[in-house]
Short mmCIF file of C-alpha atoms in Angstrom, two decimals:
data_model
loop_
_atom_site.label_atom_id
_atom_site.label_comp_id
_atom_site.label_asym_id
_atom_site.label_seq_id
_atom_site.Cartn_x
_atom_site.Cartn_y
_atom_site.Cartn_z
CA UNK A 1114 -27.38 25.59 -42.82
CA UNK A 1115 -26.30 28.66 -40.82
CA UNK A 1116 -28.77 27.74 -38.01
CA UNK A 1117 -27.46 24.15 -37.87
CA UNK A 1118 -23.85 25.13 -36.97
CA UNK A 1119 -24.64 26.67 -33.52
CA UNK A 1120 -26.85 23.64 -32.75
CA UNK A 1121 -24.00 21.22 -33.57
CA UNK A 1122 -21.54 23.24 -31.44
CA UNK A 1123 -23.98 23.13 -28.50
CA UNK A 1124 -24.49 19.39 -28.99
CA UNK A 1125 -20.73 18.81 -29.08
CA UNK A 1126 -20.20 20.86 -25.90
CA UNK A 1127 -22.93 18.85 -24.14
CA UNK A 1128 -21.29 15.55 -25.19
CA UNK A 1129 -17.91 16.68 -23.82
CA UNK A 1130 -19.43 17.67 -20.45
CA UNK A 1131 -21.33 14.38 -20.13
CA UNK A 1132 -18.33 12.19 -21.05
CA UNK A 1133 -15.99 14.10 -18.69
CA UNK A 1134 -18.46 13.76 -15.82
CA UNK A 1135 -18.75 10.01 -16.33
CA UNK A 1136 -14.99 9.50 -16.31
CA UNK A 1137 -14.61 11.41 -13.06
CA UNK A 1138 -17.23 9.22 -11.34
CA UNK A 1139 -15.46 6.08 -12.55
CA UNK A 1140 -12.10 7.31 -11.20
CA UNK A 1141 -13.56 8.10 -7.76
CA UNK A 1142 -14.94 4.57 -7.39
CA UNK A 1143 -11.81 2.70 -8.46
CA UNK A 1144 -10.54 2.01 -4.91
CA UNK A 1145 -7.84 3.62 -2.81
CA UNK A 1146 -5.53 6.11 -4.48
CA UNK A 1147 -2.02 4.91 -5.24
CA UNK A 1148 0.52 5.31 -2.46
CA UNK A 1149 -2.13 5.85 0.18
CA UNK A 1150 -2.76 4.19 3.53
CA UNK A 1151 -6.31 4.47 4.89
CA UNK A 1152 -6.85 3.73 8.59
CA UNK A 1153 -10.48 3.84 9.71
CA UNK A 1154 -11.28 6.45 7.03
CA UNK A 1155 -8.22 8.67 7.58
CA UNK A 1156 -5.80 8.79 4.62
CA UNK A 1157 -2.02 9.06 4.78
CA UNK A 1158 0.28 9.55 1.78
CA UNK A 1159 3.02 6.97 1.37
CA UNK A 1160 6.18 8.29 -0.23
CA UNK A 1161 8.78 5.63 0.59
CA UNK A 1162 9.12 1.88 0.82
CA UNK A 1163 11.76 -0.16 2.63
CA UNK A 1164 12.58 -3.88 2.31
CA UNK A 1165 14.50 -5.98 4.81
CA UNK A 1166 15.32 -9.69 4.67
CA UNK A 1167 15.53 -12.00 7.64
CA UNK A 1168 16.41 -15.08 5.58
CA UNK A 1169 14.98 -18.60 5.59
CA UNK A 1170 12.31 -19.72 8.04
CA UNK A 1171 13.48 -23.35 7.96
CA UNK A 1172 10.43 -24.65 6.11
CA UNK A 1173 11.13 -23.54 2.54
CA UNK A 1174 9.77 -20.02 3.09
CA UNK A 1175 11.71 -16.77 3.41
CA UNK A 1176 11.04 -13.75 5.63
CA UNK A 1177 10.81 -10.35 3.89
CA UNK A 1178 9.67 -7.28 5.82
CA UNK A 1179 8.18 -4.29 4.03
CA UNK A 1180 7.71 -0.90 5.67
CA UNK A 1181 5.87 1.83 3.74
CA UNK A 1182 6.08 5.34 5.15
CA UNK A 1183 5.35 8.98 4.53
CA UNK A 1184 8.09 10.93 2.76
CA UNK A 1185 9.64 12.43 5.91
CA UNK A 1186 10.86 9.06 7.19
CA UNK A 1187 14.41 7.99 6.24
CA UNK A 1188 16.56 4.94 6.97
CA UNK A 1189 20.15 6.05 7.65
CA UNK A 1190 22.25 3.03 8.61
CA UNK A 1191 19.24 0.72 8.18
CA UNK A 1192 17.24 2.26 11.04
CA UNK A 1193 14.07 4.27 10.45
CA UNK A 1194 14.33 7.92 11.49
CA UNK A 1195 12.00 10.91 11.46
CA UNK A 1196 8.30 11.30 12.13
CA UNK A 1197 5.53 10.01 9.90
CA UNK A 1198 2.79 7.49 9.27
CA UNK A 1199 2.85 4.13 7.53
CA UNK A 1200 2.43 0.39 7.62
CA UNK A 1201 4.72 -2.55 8.42
CA UNK A 1202 4.14 -5.93 6.69
CA UNK A 1203 6.01 -9.15 7.59
CA UNK A 1204 5.62 -11.14 4.35
CA UNK A 1205 6.88 -14.67 3.77
CA UNK A 1206 7.65 -15.89 0.24
CA UNK A 1207 8.84 -19.06 -1.43
CA UNK A 1208 11.89 -17.26 -2.89
CA UNK A 1209 15.14 -16.35 -1.13
CA UNK A 1210 15.69 -13.54 -3.67
CA UNK A 1211 12.74 -11.33 -2.75
CA UNK A 1212 9.03 -10.75 -2.90
CA UNK A 1213 6.94 -12.95 -5.17
CA UNK A 1214 3.70 -11.93 -6.88
CA UNK A 1215 0.64 -13.39 -5.20
CA UNK A 1216 -1.83 -13.05 -2.34
CA UNK A 1217 -0.48 -13.20 1.20
CA UNK A 1218 -3.02 -14.19 3.87
CA UNK A 1219 -2.73 -13.30 7.55
CA UNK A 1220 -1.69 -16.47 9.44
CA UNK A 1221 -0.06 -17.41 12.74
CA UNK A 1222 2.52 -19.71 11.13
CA UNK A 1223 5.34 -18.62 8.85
CA UNK A 1224 4.84 -20.29 5.51
CA UNK A 1225 5.07 -19.17 1.87
CA UNK A 1226 2.49 -16.50 0.99
CA UNK A 1227 1.66 -15.56 4.57
CA UNK A 1228 1.54 -12.30 6.44
CA UNK A 1229 2.44 -13.17 10.04
CA UNK A 1230 2.85 -9.75 11.60
CA UNK A 1231 1.75 -6.27 10.63
CA UNK A 1232 1.05 -2.92 12.21
CA UNK A 1233 0.18 0.64 11.33
CA UNK A 1234 1.73 3.72 12.81
CA UNK A 1235 0.28 7.21 12.83
CA UNK A 1236 2.33 10.36 13.49
CA UNK A 1237 5.05 8.13 14.85
CA UNK A 1238 8.41 9.56 15.98
CA UNK A 1239 11.00 6.88 15.24
CA UNK A 1240 13.68 8.67 17.27
CA UNK A 1241 11.68 8.76 20.51
CA UNK A 1242 9.49 5.73 19.67
CA UNK A 1243 6.27 7.65 20.34
CA UNK A 1244 3.00 7.85 18.45
CA UNK A 1245 0.05 5.61 17.69
CA UNK A 1246 0.67 1.97 16.73
CA UNK A 1247 -2.10 -0.52 15.91
CA UNK A 1248 -1.58 -4.26 15.41
CA UNK A 1249 -3.12 -6.07 12.45
CA UNK A 1250 -5.05 -9.26 13.20
CA UNK A 1251 -6.51 -10.32 9.85
CA UNK A 1252 -6.64 -9.67 6.12
CA UNK A 1253 -4.71 -10.02 2.89
CA UNK A 1254 -1.92 -8.30 0.99
CA UNK A 1255 -1.59 -8.65 -2.79
CA UNK A 1256 1.86 -8.29 -4.34
CA UNK A 1257 2.43 -7.60 -8.05
CA UNK A 1258 5.80 -7.00 -9.68
CA UNK A 1259 5.80 -4.25 -12.30
CA UNK A 1260 9.25 -4.00 -13.91
CA UNK A 1261 11.64 -2.91 -11.15
CA UNK A 1262 8.74 -1.73 -8.97
CA UNK A 1263 6.44 -3.55 -6.60
CA UNK A 1264 2.71 -2.93 -6.30
CA UNK A 1265 1.13 -3.77 -2.96
CA UNK A 1266 -2.56 -3.61 -2.09
CA UNK A 1267 -3.98 -4.51 1.30
CA UNK A 1268 -7.30 -5.03 3.03
CA UNK A 1269 -6.65 -5.59 6.74
CA UNK A 1270 -8.21 -5.18 10.21
CA UNK A 1271 -6.66 -4.08 13.50
CA UNK A 1272 -7.14 -5.49 17.00
CA UNK A 1273 -9.70 -2.74 17.68
CA UNK A 1274 -11.60 -3.53 14.43
CA UNK A 1275 -10.37 -0.58 12.39
CA UNK A 1276 -10.32 -1.12 8.63
CA UNK A 1277 -6.89 -0.67 7.04
CA UNK A 1278 -6.77 -0.44 3.24
CA UNK A 1279 -4.47 1.07 0.68
CA UNK A 1280 -1.96 0.57 -2.07
CA UNK A 1281 1.61 1.42 -2.93
CA UNK A 1282 3.57 1.22 -6.16
CA UNK A 1283 7.25 2.04 -6.32
CA UNK A 1284 10.72 0.80 -5.59
CA UNK A 1285 11.67 -0.55 -2.19
CA UNK A 1286 14.96 0.57 -0.63
CA UNK A 1287 16.79 -2.40 0.90
CA UNK A 1288 17.83 -1.79 4.50
#
């Protein structure tokens, strides 16, 4: 019996190491980290989200613009200020009151559940309007509503064929 106790302790330690290793692998393969923008393999942290309405499109859809940025960007007086990286998404819903859960596909025409304009910006200075901007030309954005927060996930492509992926969950400040 005395020889069995060290063997059981070793077996238990082995089981803990194996189960911890498996969980880590699963977490690494679960997709982009929350609140992260990935442009052609380069990751940027997203700390803030802004929402702006442009009202009805005249066809039963409503124009809502979302801008997700790094933490250093602010919006005093409704205008973005500071330097940072992020993504701009021009989403069109079927609800005048805000974003609606669903998949928004990149399209040329404004209609419900479309993304008609989008761009990324890297190390962009909003005061001097300088930095790198890339236009989006295809892809999808998925919107989920989680309590008072919104969860956005995107899989997009730029005009120069760069992959743009990422996700954000948080509140959006109306500007």
